[in-house]
Amino acid sequence: MAVIAGNWKMHRGPAETRAFFEALRIEGVPEQHELLVFPPVISLVAAAGARPARVRLGVQNIHWEDEGAFTGEVSASMALEVGAEFALIGHSERRHVFGETDEQVAWKAGTAVRHGLVPVVCLGETLAERRAGRVDEVILRQLDAVLPELAVASRSMIAYEPVWAIGTGEHATPRDASSAHATLRRRLAEALGAGPAGRVPLLYGGSVKPTNAGELLAAEEVDGVLVGGASLDPAEFVAIASAAS
Ligand code: PGA
């Protein structure tokens, strides 16, 4: 079983969202794979009306507060009301473009869990951190920040997305992905136990395409992929999902 998740970022309004689902042919994708799409929040209603039952929806970001004077923000309960079941938390662009801190990421993860949204916590090192040999230190710091929230979640996922691989066409090698995932897996098992709580699915993200999805999905400890650019095209999304064994 693999998780194939599409993060549309700031692409696809409601009309384009409906067109995407009209063109999506998932009949050939083996039933055991879980298909998730994270459209822009403005397109969630359209996606909820147009999606096939098998494709489940998520929101790309939530605020940590339940409501309040936070212009431009969206709460967990609002996202749930329009059909989101999952929430991306701490995506690299949120951290690096909008300055989200580990602490804020943890608050958001906690809010998602409290409301029954499945958090998909994103983490990963920058190129400078990789070159300095600090991959494990950075991703464990990011993981440790959310462990208390994951410990009480009935379900959660982690997406390892090296910052240098996002939107660059340069993906991690299956070996590098496995190595980072193994580091995360060990810490999860230590903190949450080797049972189901510690078996949080670990997705790889960063320039996943139909041409590299097969080898990345086959890599040790890789339970799925989080796909940006290639998930905007229904045929590419299906090709990536079909590459999972
Ligand atoms: P990409 O984005 O596939 O376009 O590199 C991945 C992501 O940011 O989730």
Tab-separated table of C-alpha atoms and ligand atoms in Angstrom:
chain	number	residue	atom	x	y	z
A	1	MET	CA	0.000	0.000	0.000
A	2	ALA	CA	1.309	3.444	-0.886
A	3	VAL	CA	0.065	6.963	-0.305
A	4	ILE	CA	0.085	9.165	-3.406
A	5	ALA	CA	-0.585	12.776	-2.443
A	6	GLY	CA	-0.824	15.771	-4.761
A	7	ASN	CA	-0.019	19.243	-3.434
A	8	TRP	CA	-1.347	21.765	-5.937
A	9	LYS	CA	0.115	24.792	-4.114
A	10	MET	CA	-1.307	28.046	-5.584
A	11	HIS	CA	-2.569	26.442	-8.793
A	12	ARG	CA	-6.058	25.481	-10.015
A	13	GLY	CA	-9.139	27.543	-9.241
A	14	PRO	CA	-12.582	25.906	-8.915
A	15	ALA	CA	-13.234	25.569	-12.678
A	16	GLU	CA	-9.816	24.026	-13.332
A	17	THR	CA	-10.347	21.765	-10.321
A	18	ARG	CA	-13.557	20.402	-11.809
A	19	ALA	CA	-11.782	19.904	-15.146
A	20	PHE	CA	-8.956	18.013	-13.396
A	21	PHE	CA	-11.352	15.525	-11.816
A	22	GLU	CA	-13.311	15.114	-15.066
A	23	ALA	CA	-10.071	14.116	-16.774
A	24	LEU	CA	-8.775	11.901	-13.933
A	25	ARG	CA	-8.812	8.193	-14.814
A	26	ILE	CA	-7.953	6.261	-11.658
A	27	GLU	CA	-9.646	2.977	-12.603
A	28	GLY	CA	-6.290	1.299	-13.312
A	29	VAL	CA	-4.673	2.333	-10.006
A	30	PRO	CA	-4.616	-0.663	-7.629
A	31	GLU	CA	-7.234	-0.314	-4.885
A	32	GLN	CA	-4.775	-0.582	-2.001
A	33	HIS	CA	-3.154	2.776	-2.775
A	34	GLU	CA	-4.466	5.841	-1.008
A	35	LEU	CA	-4.961	8.901	-3.224
A	36	LEU	CA	-4.951	12.392	-1.690
A	37	VAL	CA	-5.242	15.815	-3.277
A	38	PHE	CA	-4.511	19.143	-1.571
A	39	PRO	CA	-6.102	21.865	-3.715
A	40	PRO	CA	-6.032	25.565	-2.820
A	41	VAL	CA	-8.579	26.225	-0.111
A	42	ILE	CA	-10.780	28.219	-2.510
A	43	SER	CA	-11.145	25.089	-4.666
A	44	LEU	CA	-12.001	22.604	-1.915
A	45	VAL	CA	-15.770	22.894	-2.415
A	46	ALA	CA	-15.393	22.279	-6.155
A	47	ALA	CA	-13.053	19.357	-5.452
A	48	ALA	CA	-15.474	17.841	-2.934
A	49	GLY	CA	-18.227	17.965	-5.560
A	50	ALA	CA	-16.142	16.596	-8.416
A	51	ARG	CA	-13.790	14.015	-6.862
A	52	PRO	CA	-14.275	10.274	-7.203
A	53	ALA	CA	-14.957	8.644	-3.803
A	54	ARG	CA	-11.447	7.159	-3.712
A	55	VAL	CA	-9.653	10.481	-3.849
A	56	ARG	CA	-9.635	12.159	-0.457
A	57	LEU	CA	-8.981	15.810	0.160
A	58	GLY	CA	-6.730	17.887	2.319
A	59	VAL	CA	-6.046	21.526	3.058
A	60	GLN	CA	-2.577	22.993	2.429
A	61	ASN	CA	-2.413	25.029	5.643
A	62	ILE	CA	-4.506	25.894	8.700
A	63	HIS	CA	-4.181	28.425	11.493
A	64	TRP	CA	-3.487	27.087	14.965
A	65	GLU	CA	-6.319	29.048	16.575
A	66	ASP	CA	-9.929	27.888	16.248
A	67	GLU	CA	-11.152	31.340	15.210
A	68	GLY	CA	-10.307	34.988	15.635
A	69	ALA	CA	-8.993	38.144	14.040
A	70	PHE	CA	-6.539	36.485	11.638
A	71	THR	CA	-7.183	38.070	8.253
A	72	GLY	CA	-6.582	35.700	5.368
A	73	GLU	CA	-6.312	32.569	7.499
A	74	VAL	CA	-8.465	29.430	7.562
A	75	SER	CA	-9.324	27.277	10.584
A	76	ALA	CA	-9.286	23.501	10.898
A	77	SER	CA	-13.055	23.334	11.372
A	78	MET	CA	-13.657	25.425	8.231
A	79	ALA	CA	-11.461	23.061	6.220
A	80	LEU	CA	-13.322	20.054	7.630
A	81	GLU	CA	-16.661	21.641	6.793
A	82	VAL	CA	-15.760	21.833	3.095
A	83	GLY	CA	-14.490	18.274	2.853
A	84	ALA	CA	-10.847	18.244	3.932
A	85	GLU	CA	-9.799	15.189	5.944
A	86	PHE	CA	-6.031	15.838	5.863
A	87	ALA	CA	-3.898	18.932	6.471
A	88	LEU	CA	-0.390	19.681	5.236
A	89	ILE	CA	1.491	21.111	8.196
A	90	GLY	CA	4.789	22.978	7.925
A	91	HIS	CA	5.305	22.612	4.179
A	92	SER	CA	8.719	23.893	3.160
A	93	GLU	CA	7.183	26.943	1.463
A	94	ARG	CA	5.311	27.794	4.658
A	95	ARG	CA	8.528	27.495	6.637
A	96	HIS	CA	10.905	29.206	4.221
A	97	VAL	CA	8.720	31.716	2.346
A	98	PHE	CA	6.330	32.613	5.154
A	99	GLY	CA	8.664	32.111	8.099
A	100	GLU	CA	6.776	29.402	9.970
A	101	THR	CA	8.731	28.192	12.976
A	102	ASP	CA	8.978	24.699	14.478
A	103	GLU	CA	6.840	25.985	17.334
A	104	GLN	CA	4.067	27.213	15.029
A	105	VAL	CA	4.237	23.964	13.060
A	106	ALA	CA	3.685	22.069	16.336
A	107	TRP	CA	0.705	24.287	17.254
A	108	LYS	CA	-0.824	23.637	13.836
A	109	ALA	CA	-0.247	19.894	14.109
A	110	GLY	CA	-1.921	19.935	17.524
A	111	THR	CA	-4.899	21.858	16.205
A	112	ALA	CA	-5.293	19.474	13.270
A	113	VAL	CA	-5.233	16.470	15.613
A	114	ARG	CA	-7.716	18.046	18.036
A	115	HIS	CA	-10.168	18.620	15.186
A	116	GLY	CA	-9.731	15.197	13.621
A	117	LEU	CA	-7.801	16.325	10.536
A	118	VAL	CA	-4.961	13.918	9.726
A	119	PRO	CA	-1.750	15.990	9.893
A	120	VAL	CA	0.777	15.440	7.116
A	121	VAL	CA	3.811	17.085	8.697
A	122	CYS	CA	6.421	18.197	6.171
A	123	LEU	CA	10.095	18.518	7.030
A	124	GLY	CA	13.463	18.480	5.300
A	125	GLU	CA	16.879	20.060	5.131
A	126	THR	CA	18.182	22.881	2.918
A	127	LEU	CA	21.085	22.386	0.520
A	128	ALA	CA	23.449	24.231	2.878
A	129	GLU	CA	22.400	21.953	5.730
A	130	ARG	CA	22.934	18.855	3.568
A	131	ARG	CA	26.382	20.082	2.475
A	132	ALA	CA	27.267	20.687	6.108
A	133	GLY	CA	26.361	17.079	6.935
A	134	ARG	CA	23.460	18.176	9.128
A	135	VAL	CA	20.549	16.260	7.530
A	136	ASP	CA	19.783	14.023	10.514
A	137	GLU	CA	20.178	16.821	13.051
A	138	VAL	CA	17.773	19.105	11.145
A	139	ILE	CA	15.060	16.576	10.386
A	140	LEU	CA	15.149	15.182	13.932
A	141	ARG	CA	14.790	18.697	15.351
A	142	GLN	CA	11.767	19.246	13.103
A	143	LEU	CA	10.326	15.849	14.019
A	144	ASP	CA	10.906	16.272	17.758
A	145	ALA	CA	8.907	19.514	17.685
A	146	VAL	CA	5.751	17.639	16.637
A	147	LEU	CA	6.210	14.320	18.472
A	148	PRO	CA	3.894	15.217	21.381
A	149	GLU	CA	1.137	15.986	18.857
A	150	LEU	CA	1.756	12.830	16.835
A	151	ALA	CA	1.697	10.784	20.054
A	152	VAL	CA	-1.989	11.608	20.557
A	153	ALA	CA	-3.057	11.491	16.892
A	154	SER	CA	-5.128	8.509	15.806
A	155	ARG	CA	-3.503	8.915	12.404
A	156	SER	CA	-0.731	11.079	10.999
A	157	MET	CA	1.838	11.123	8.223
A	158	ILE	CA	5.254	12.670	7.722
A	159	ALA	CA	6.544	13.963	4.399
A	160	TYR	CA	10.323	14.162	4.077
A	161	GLU	CA	10.897	16.875	1.495
A	162	PRO	CA	14.467	18.117	1.117
A	163	VAL	CA	14.142	21.826	0.348
A	164	TRP	CA	16.689	21.641	-2.482
A	165	ALA	CA	14.559	19.026	-4.276
A	166	ILE	CA	11.268	20.913	-4.245
A	167	GLY	CA	10.326	22.320	-7.638
A	168	THR	CA	13.908	22.041	-8.896
A	169	GLY	CA	13.718	18.897	-11.006
A	170	GLU	CA	16.452	17.472	-8.793
A	171	HIS	CA	15.157	14.640	-6.638
A	172	ALA	CA	16.811	12.786	-3.789
A	173	THR	CA	18.265	9.422	-4.719
A	174	PRO	CA	16.259	6.474	-3.408
A	175	ARG	CA	19.245	5.830	-1.092
A	176	ASP	CA	19.183	9.336	0.368
A	177	ALA	CA	15.416	9.149	0.827
A	178	SER	CA	15.728	5.756	2.570
A	179	SER	CA	18.487	7.027	4.809
A	180	ALA	CA	16.482	10.068	5.970
A	181	HIS	CA	13.356	7.945	6.401
A	182	ALA	CA	15.271	5.376	8.454
A	183	THR	CA	16.456	8.180	10.768
A	184	LEU	CA	12.879	9.385	11.197
A	185	ARG	CA	11.577	5.832	11.634
A	186	ARG	CA	14.037	5.116	14.453
A	187	ARG	CA	13.043	8.246	16.348
A	188	LEU	CA	9.328	7.509	15.829
A	189	ALA	CA	9.758	3.977	17.155
A	190	GLU	CA	11.712	5.242	20.193
A	191	ALA	CA	9.149	7.909	20.977
A	192	LEU	CA	5.879	6.260	20.001
A	193	GLY	CA	6.700	2.566	20.159
A	194	ALA	CA	7.148	0.027	17.421
A	195	GLY	CA	3.383	-0.569	17.195
A	196	PRO	CA	0.872	1.254	14.995
A	197	ALA	CA	1.532	4.663	16.635
A	198	GLY	CA	5.163	4.452	15.579
A	199	ARG	CA	4.266	3.188	12.115
A	200	VAL	CA	3.525	6.665	10.794
A	201	PRO	CA	3.640	6.526	6.969
A	202	LEU	CA	6.710	8.339	5.664
A	203	LEU	CA	6.244	10.046	2.302
A	204	TYR	CA	9.039	11.374	0.120
A	205	GLY	CA	8.526	14.680	-1.714
A	206	GLY	CA	10.637	16.782	-4.062
A	207	SER	CA	10.510	16.591	-7.875
A	208	VAL	CA	8.624	13.289	-7.971
A	209	LYS	CA	7.688	12.574	-11.610
A	210	PRO	CA	6.322	9.547	-13.497
A	211	THR	CA	9.915	8.795	-14.545
A	212	ASN	CA	11.335	8.510	-11.004
A	213	ALA	CA	8.259	7.537	-8.955
A	214	GLY	CA	8.803	3.796	-9.346
A	215	GLU	CA	12.325	3.766	-7.880
A	216	LEU	CA	11.449	6.220	-5.096
A	217	LEU	CA	8.318	4.294	-4.106
A	218	ALA	CA	10.283	1.043	-4.096
A	219	ALA	CA	12.946	2.474	-1.757
A	220	GLU	CA	13.206	1.109	1.794
A	221	GLU	CA	11.066	2.987	4.309
A	222	VAL	CA	9.299	5.042	1.629
A	223	ASP	CA	5.557	4.579	2.150
A	224	GLY	CA	4.360	7.086	-0.408
A	225	VAL	CA	5.062	10.333	-2.223
A	226	LEU	CA	3.986	13.948	-1.939
A	227	VAL	CA	3.920	15.369	-5.446
A	228	GLY	CA	3.837	19.056	-6.368
A	229	GLY	CA	4.173	20.063	-10.032
A	230	ALA	CA	3.447	16.656	-11.552
A	231	SER	CA	0.192	16.309	-9.589
A	232	LEU	CA	-1.364	19.168	-11.572
A	233	ASP	CA	-1.691	16.933	-14.606
A	234	PRO	CA	-4.267	14.148	-14.180
A	235	ALA	CA	-2.353	11.760	-16.448
A	236	GLU	CA	0.940	12.332	-14.598
A	237	PHE	CA	-0.759	11.915	-11.214
A	238	VAL	CA	-2.219	8.591	-12.357
A	239	ALA	CA	1.115	7.519	-13.867
A	240	ILE	CA	2.841	8.175	-10.517
A	241	ALA	CA	0.148	6.256	-8.605
A	242	SER	CA	0.422	3.396	-11.094
A	243	ALA	CA	4.178	3.204	-10.467
A	244	ALA	CA	3.530	2.063	-6.882
A	245	SER	CA	3.644	-1.693	-6.459
B	1	PGA	P1	7.491	19.313	-6.454
B	1	PGA	O1	6.858	19.782	-5.048
B	1	PGA	O2	7.006	17.910	-6.702
B	1	PGA	O3	6.953	20.294	-7.470
B	1	PGA	O4	8.964	19.361	-6.296
B	1	PGA	C1	6.745	18.913	-3.942
B	1	PGA	C2	6.109	19.614	-2.772
B	1	PGA	O5	6.423	20.788	-2.537
B	1	PGA	O6	5.278	19.045	-2.041
